[in-house]
Amino acid sequence: MLKRARLPLVAAPMLLVSGPELVIAACRAGVFGSFPTANCRAEGELDEWLYRIAAACGPDAAPCVPNLIVHRSNPRLDQDLDVILRHRPAAVITSVGSPAAVAPALRAAGIQVWCDVATVRHAERAIDAGADGLILLTAGAGGQTGSANPFAFVRAVRQRFDGIVALSGGQADGHALLAARALGCDLGYMGTRFIATREARADERYKDFVVESELDDIHLTNALSGLETNLLRRSLLAQGLDPAEFGLGPKRFSMTALEGREGGAPKRWRDIWSAGHSVSGVSDVPSVAELVDRLAAEYAEAARTTHALTAEPAQAAESGRVPGGAW
């Protein structure tokens, strides 16, 4: 399955942003496309999207991997699972909880189970539940995020898991993607960089905010859902909200965390927008095809640079001398 991709990269699933246009463009360009099944609002829409994506991409494109929220608060879990089982995508990404309830049915249908995890304990639980892949949510990932250092997290997971590992957080170019591979990951996982593409369903102001923001403009809070989430500070200010009021409190997941606010609650994701630390690497709004071409060129250049950097120490080791100079 991984060999079908031009680059070892997933265009991450994003609420309200990832539609079939983005997924099709990503898969055709040679990276894994994904979308949250929750983005399909109308009756039968998930079925329609999966048919549309399959027909537009064909067997030679990179795979589409739908994202399924497995938390008990998702009223559509069983319904969406049934649709996915009929279509049999190569893999499914599970989020917000253990995949234990859905993994047996998915794996019996020949569908790999990739699971979002933010801690080593969560990774161990997912492995015990039969996960084929782990998406490591690290500090700086957009939307619902983790707090672990990516270097330490990847190496800790690799000590106990030899399945597919994807790194989420802080990647906006091919250099970062190669670094993820060097750490021991099979895939990179980019969301923020794909918000600012022509095919994304994000509001144009949202795309502008991503382009105009820097790392320091990302605000961490769990006020929206009880889960730690990275937001665009500009989107809070645009709603007349003080970022200082949106801090870190008890970690209690809720789908209605903003309801009941005086004056009416802004809708999370619709009015308050998320992004990750990698906004510093976003400066324009290309098509997905143009972006993937750029990432591929950067990835190749990073590989050439890395080869040059490692050549001298390797040659020195063979000759028995200690490299000097910049080393």
Short mmCIF file of C-alpha atoms in Angstrom, two decimals:
data_model
loop_
_atom_site.label_atom_id
_atom_site.label_comp_id
_atom_site.label_asym_id
_atom_site.label_seq_id
_atom_site.Cartn_x
_atom_site.Cartn_y
_atom_site.Cartn_z
CA MET A 1 0.00 0.00 0.00
CA LEU A 2 2.77 2.48 0.89
CA LYS A 3 4.41 1.85 -2.48
CA ARG A 4 1.42 3.38 -4.26
CA ALA A 5 2.40 6.81 -2.94
CA ARG A 6 4.85 9.13 -4.67
CA LEU A 7 5.81 10.63 -1.32
CA PRO A 8 5.56 9.07 2.17
CA LEU A 9 2.92 11.57 3.21
CA VAL A 10 -0.70 11.78 4.37
CA ALA A 11 -2.76 14.90 3.70
CA ALA A 12 -4.33 14.82 7.15
CA PRO A 13 -8.11 14.72 7.70
CA MET A 14 -9.48 18.11 8.79
CA LEU A 15 -12.99 18.91 10.00
CA LEU A 16 -14.92 21.04 7.49
CA VAL A 17 -11.75 21.48 5.39
CA SER A 18 -11.17 18.07 3.79
CA GLY A 19 -13.71 17.33 1.08
CA PRO A 20 -13.59 15.01 -1.93
CA GLU A 21 -11.90 17.71 -4.02
CA LEU A 22 -8.90 17.82 -1.66
CA VAL A 23 -8.76 14.05 -1.24
CA ILE A 24 -8.91 13.37 -4.98
CA ALA A 25 -6.26 15.98 -5.72
CA ALA A 26 -3.98 14.53 -3.01
CA CYS A 27 -4.37 10.93 -4.14
CA ARG A 28 -3.83 11.84 -7.79
CA ALA A 29 -0.74 13.84 -6.88
CA GLY A 30 0.70 10.80 -5.11
CA VAL A 31 0.08 11.30 -1.39
CA PHE A 32 -2.47 9.64 0.88
CA GLY A 33 -5.75 11.58 0.98
CA SER A 34 -8.00 11.58 4.02
CA PHE A 35 -11.16 13.16 5.39
CA PRO A 36 -13.20 12.86 8.61
CA THR A 37 -16.39 10.92 7.97
CA ALA A 38 -18.06 13.60 10.13
CA ASN A 39 -17.62 16.01 7.19
CA CYS A 40 -20.38 14.09 5.39
CA ARG A 41 -23.51 15.74 6.75
CA ALA A 42 -26.34 14.55 4.54
CA GLU A 43 -27.88 11.09 4.49
CA GLY A 44 -25.90 8.86 2.12
CA GLU A 45 -23.15 11.46 1.61
CA LEU A 46 -20.34 9.27 2.95
CA ASP A 47 -21.30 6.53 0.50
CA GLU A 48 -21.39 9.11 -2.32
CA TRP A 49 -17.99 10.58 -1.39
CA LEU A 50 -16.27 7.20 -1.29
CA TYR A 51 -17.71 6.21 -4.68
CA ARG A 52 -16.70 9.57 -6.14
CA ILE A 53 -13.14 9.37 -4.79
CA ALA A 54 -12.65 5.80 -5.99
CA ALA A 55 -13.97 6.60 -9.47
CA ALA A 56 -11.84 9.73 -9.83
CA CYS A 57 -8.61 8.16 -8.58
CA GLY A 58 -8.55 4.61 -9.89
CA PRO A 59 -6.26 1.80 -8.72
CA ASP A 60 -2.95 3.52 -9.48
CA ALA A 61 -3.42 6.61 -7.31
CA ALA A 62 -2.28 6.84 -3.70
CA PRO A 63 -4.91 5.42 -1.31
CA CYS A 64 -7.69 7.30 0.43
CA VAL A 65 -7.83 6.61 4.18
CA PRO A 66 -11.06 7.86 5.80
CA ASN A 67 -10.98 9.09 9.40
CA LEU A 68 -13.50 7.72 11.90
CA ILE A 69 -14.14 9.27 15.33
CA VAL A 70 -14.55 6.28 17.64
CA HIS A 71 -15.53 8.16 20.81
CA ARG A 72 -18.88 7.09 22.25
CA SER A 73 -20.24 10.63 21.68
CA ASN A 74 -20.24 9.99 17.91
CA PRO A 75 -23.85 9.00 17.14
CA ARG A 76 -22.95 7.92 13.60
CA LEU A 77 -20.15 5.52 14.47
CA ASP A 78 -21.98 2.30 13.61
CA GLN A 79 -23.58 3.78 10.50
CA ASP A 80 -20.29 5.16 9.15
CA LEU A 81 -18.48 1.93 9.99
CA ASP A 82 -21.00 -0.05 7.91
CA VAL A 83 -20.43 2.24 4.90
CA ILE A 84 -16.66 1.94 5.22
CA LEU A 85 -16.86 -1.85 5.42
CA ARG A 86 -18.80 -1.90 2.13
CA HIS A 87 -16.20 0.22 0.34
CA ARG A 88 -13.13 -1.45 1.86
CA PRO A 89 -10.53 1.32 1.69
CA ALA A 90 -6.93 0.27 2.24
CA ALA A 91 -6.90 1.76 5.76
CA VAL A 92 -8.98 3.75 8.21
CA ILE A 93 -7.68 6.31 10.72
CA THR A 94 -9.42 6.13 14.10
CA SER A 95 -9.48 9.17 16.39
CA VAL A 96 -10.48 10.17 19.93
CA GLY A 97 -10.30 6.83 21.68
CA SER A 98 -9.29 3.21 21.48
CA PRO A 99 -9.94 1.40 18.18
CA ALA A 100 -10.87 -1.79 20.08
CA ALA A 101 -14.58 -1.61 19.20
CA VAL A 102 -14.03 -1.26 15.44
CA ALA A 103 -10.69 -2.96 14.79
CA PRO A 104 -11.97 -6.56 14.53
CA ALA A 105 -14.55 -5.74 11.85
CA LEU A 106 -12.15 -3.55 9.89
CA ARG A 107 -9.32 -6.05 9.94
CA ALA A 108 -11.67 -8.91 9.03
CA ALA A 109 -12.58 -6.90 5.92
CA GLY A 110 -8.90 -6.51 5.04
CA ILE A 111 -8.78 -2.84 6.11
CA GLN A 112 -5.76 -1.65 8.08
CA VAL A 113 -6.44 0.24 11.31
CA TRP A 114 -4.34 3.36 11.90
CA CYS A 115 -4.91 5.03 15.25
CA ASP A 116 -4.25 8.58 16.51
CA VAL A 117 -2.22 8.50 19.75
CA ALA A 118 -0.76 11.30 21.87
CA THR A 119 1.10 9.37 24.58
CA VAL A 120 3.07 6.16 24.90
CA ARG A 121 0.26 4.71 27.04
CA HIS A 122 -2.25 5.45 24.29
CA ALA A 123 0.11 3.84 21.78
CA GLU A 124 0.34 0.68 23.89
CA ARG A 125 -3.45 0.49 24.18
CA ALA A 126 -3.83 0.88 20.42
CA ILE A 127 -1.23 -1.82 19.80
CA ASP A 128 -3.07 -4.15 22.20
CA ALA A 129 -6.31 -3.41 20.32
CA GLY A 130 -4.73 -4.59 17.07
CA ALA A 131 -3.72 -1.32 15.39
CA ASP A 132 -1.70 -1.76 12.19
CA GLY A 133 -0.47 1.83 12.26
CA LEU A 134 -0.04 4.68 14.74
CA ILE A 135 -0.42 8.40 14.02
CA LEU A 136 1.76 10.16 16.60
CA LEU A 137 0.20 13.49 17.62
CA THR A 138 3.14 15.56 18.83
CA ALA A 139 3.58 19.08 20.16
CA GLY A 140 2.72 21.59 17.46
CA ALA A 141 0.20 19.55 15.51
CA GLY A 142 -2.79 21.54 14.31
CA GLY A 143 -6.22 20.95 15.80
CA GLN A 144 -6.36 18.34 18.53
CA THR A 145 -2.73 17.86 19.45
CA GLY A 146 -0.28 16.15 21.74
CA SER A 147 2.45 17.53 23.99
CA ALA A 148 5.27 15.03 23.44
CA ASN A 149 8.55 15.91 21.78
CA PRO A 150 8.53 14.21 18.35
CA PHE A 151 12.11 12.91 18.63
CA ALA A 152 11.46 11.22 21.96
CA PHE A 153 7.96 10.03 21.05
CA VAL A 154 8.93 8.35 17.79
CA ARG A 155 11.90 6.57 19.32
CA ALA A 156 9.85 5.42 22.33
CA VAL A 157 7.14 4.00 20.05
CA ARG A 158 9.68 2.30 17.78
CA GLN A 159 11.01 0.41 20.80
CA ARG A 160 7.69 -1.44 21.06
CA PHE A 161 6.04 -1.30 17.61
CA ASP A 162 7.21 -2.33 14.14
CA GLY A 163 4.03 -1.39 12.26
CA ILE A 164 3.32 1.76 10.28
CA VAL A 165 4.19 4.98 12.12
CA ALA A 166 3.19 8.45 10.90
CA LEU A 167 4.37 11.68 12.51
CA SER A 168 1.90 14.52 12.98
CA GLY A 169 3.11 17.97 13.97
CA GLY A 170 5.41 20.70 12.69
CA GLN A 171 5.94 19.61 9.08
CA ALA A 172 5.40 22.02 6.19
CA ASP A 173 8.06 21.06 3.65
CA GLY A 174 10.03 18.17 2.20
CA HIS A 175 12.96 18.75 4.56
CA ALA A 176 10.77 18.09 7.59
CA LEU A 177 9.27 15.07 5.84
CA LEU A 178 12.72 13.55 5.32
CA ALA A 179 13.54 14.25 8.96
CA ALA A 180 10.46 12.26 9.98
CA ARG A 181 11.67 9.37 7.86
CA ALA A 182 15.13 9.59 9.41
CA LEU A 183 13.56 9.33 12.87
CA GLY A 184 12.02 6.01 11.91
CA CYS A 185 8.58 7.03 10.62
CA ASP A 186 7.01 5.48 7.55
CA LEU A 187 4.91 8.56 6.82
CA GLY A 188 4.62 12.25 7.51
CA TYR A 189 1.22 13.72 8.32
CA MET A 190 0.49 17.29 7.15
CA GLY A 191 -2.71 19.18 7.79
CA THR A 192 -1.90 22.86 8.14
CA ARG A 193 0.04 23.04 4.87
CA PHE A 194 -2.98 21.58 3.01
CA ILE A 195 -5.44 24.09 4.51
CA ALA A 196 -3.85 26.73 2.29
CA THR A 197 -4.52 24.95 -1.00
CA ARG A 198 -7.07 25.79 -3.67
CA GLU A 199 -8.96 22.51 -3.27
CA ALA A 200 -9.41 22.82 0.51
CA ARG A 201 -12.93 23.74 1.65
CA ALA A 202 -11.56 26.26 4.15
CA ASP A 203 -12.99 29.78 4.14
CA GLU A 204 -10.74 32.16 2.17
CA ARG A 205 -10.11 34.19 5.34
CA TYR A 206 -8.99 30.97 7.02
CA LYS A 207 -6.47 30.37 4.24
CA ASP A 208 -5.30 33.98 4.54
CA PHE A 209 -4.83 33.62 8.31
CA VAL A 210 -2.72 30.50 7.78
CA VAL A 211 -0.52 32.30 5.25
CA GLU A 212 -0.18 35.42 7.42
CA SER A 213 0.48 33.64 10.74
CA GLU A 214 3.74 32.57 12.35
CA LEU A 215 4.47 29.89 14.91
CA ASP A 216 3.94 32.35 17.78
CA ASP A 217 0.41 33.05 16.49
CA ILE A 218 -0.73 29.52 17.43
CA HIS A 219 -2.72 29.34 20.66
CA LEU A 220 -3.05 26.13 22.72
CA THR A 221 -6.29 25.51 24.61
CA ASN A 222 -8.67 22.73 25.60
CA ALA A 223 -11.65 25.07 26.03
CA LEU A 224 -13.29 23.96 22.79
CA SER A 225 -13.63 20.25 23.46
CA GLY A 226 -11.71 19.32 26.61
CA LEU A 227 -8.87 18.09 24.38
CA GLU A 228 -5.72 20.16 23.87
CA THR A 229 -6.12 21.99 20.57
CA ASN A 230 -3.91 24.38 18.61
CA LEU A 231 -5.85 27.34 17.22
CA LEU A 232 -5.13 30.39 15.10
CA ARG A 233 -5.01 33.34 17.50
CA ARG A 234 -6.30 35.57 14.70
CA SER A 235 -9.51 33.57 14.43
CA LEU A 236 -10.23 34.06 18.14
CA LEU A 237 -9.64 37.80 17.83
CA ALA A 238 -11.82 37.95 14.70
CA GLN A 239 -14.71 36.59 16.78
CA GLY A 240 -14.17 39.24 19.45
CA LEU A 241 -12.73 36.64 21.83
CA ASP A 242 -9.80 37.18 24.17
CA PRO A 243 -7.27 34.34 23.74
CA ALA A 244 -6.43 34.72 27.44
CA GLU A 245 -9.91 33.38 28.26
CA PHE A 246 -9.17 30.20 26.31
CA GLY A 247 -6.57 28.37 28.33
CA LEU A 248 -5.99 24.87 29.68
CA GLY A 249 -8.43 23.35 32.14
CA PRO A 250 -9.72 19.88 33.04
CA LYS A 251 -9.30 17.34 30.25
CA ARG A 252 -12.92 16.30 29.73
CA PHE A 253 -13.98 15.63 26.14
CA SER A 254 -17.19 17.37 25.12
CA MET A 255 -18.82 17.99 21.76
CA THR A 256 -20.69 21.03 23.17
CA ALA A 257 -17.99 22.83 25.15
CA LEU A 258 -18.79 26.30 23.78
CA GLU A 259 -22.58 26.11 24.06
CA GLY A 260 -24.31 28.32 26.59
CA ARG A 261 -21.96 31.31 26.23
CA GLU A 262 -23.69 34.68 26.56
CA GLY A 263 -24.43 36.28 23.21
CA GLY A 264 -24.42 32.96 21.42
CA ALA A 265 -21.50 30.66 20.94
CA PRO A 266 -19.21 30.84 17.93
CA LYS A 267 -19.07 27.48 16.25
CA ARG A 268 -15.79 25.70 16.74
CA TRP A 269 -14.08 24.78 13.47
CA ARG A 270 -16.60 26.91 11.54
CA ASP A 271 -15.82 30.24 13.26
CA ILE A 272 -12.73 29.38 15.33
CA TRP A 273 -10.03 27.85 13.19
CA SER A 274 -7.19 25.52 13.99
CA ALA A 275 -3.64 25.27 12.66
CA GLY A 276 -0.28 24.00 13.82
CA HIS A 277 3.20 25.36 14.40
CA SER A 278 4.03 24.68 10.76
CA VAL A 279 2.16 27.87 9.72
CA SER A 280 5.61 29.47 9.63
CA GLY A 281 6.27 27.36 6.53
CA VAL A 282 3.12 28.44 4.65
CA SER A 283 3.42 31.48 2.40
CA ASP A 284 0.97 30.93 -0.46
CA VAL A 285 -2.13 29.04 -1.64
CA PRO A 286 -1.12 26.67 -4.45
CA SER A 287 -3.07 23.81 -5.94
CA VAL A 288 -2.50 20.44 -4.28
CA ALA A 289 -0.63 19.22 -7.37
CA GLU A 290 1.69 22.22 -7.24
CA LEU A 291 2.25 21.74 -3.52
CA VAL A 292 3.11 18.04 -3.86
CA ASP A 293 5.53 18.81 -6.71
CA ARG A 294 7.21 21.34 -4.43
CA LEU A 295 7.33 18.91 -1.51
CA ALA A 296 8.83 16.23 -3.75
CA ALA A 297 11.57 18.61 -4.93
CA GLU A 298 12.33 19.67 -1.35
CA TYR A 299 12.38 16.04 -0.22
CA ALA A 300 14.88 15.15 -2.96
CA GLU A 301 17.06 18.16 -2.13
CA ALA A 302 17.00 17.26 1.58
CA ALA A 303 18.04 13.71 0.69
CA ARG A 304 20.97 15.01 -1.36
CA THR A 305 22.05 17.34 1.44
CA THR A 306 21.77 14.58 4.02
CA HIS A 307 23.86 12.27 1.86
CA ALA A 308 26.56 14.94 1.59
CA LEU A 309 26.48 15.57 5.35
CA THR A 310 26.87 11.90 6.18
CA ALA A 311 29.50 11.11 3.55
CA GLU A 312 32.44 12.65 5.40
CA PRO A 313 31.81 10.89 8.75
CA ALA A 314 31.28 7.59 6.91
CA GLN A 315 34.52 7.99 4.98
CA ALA A 316 36.33 9.02 8.15
CA ALA A 317 35.08 5.94 9.97
CA GLU A 318 36.31 3.73 7.17
CA SER A 319 39.76 5.36 7.24
CA GLY A 320 40.02 5.40 11.02
CA ARG A 321 40.46 9.16 11.30
CA VAL A 322 38.35 11.55 13.36
CA PRO A 323 36.51 14.10 11.20
CA GLY A 324 37.26 17.69 12.06
CA GLY A 325 36.24 21.11 10.79
CA ALA A 326 32.55 21.71 11.23
CA TRP A 327 32.22 18.40 13.04
#
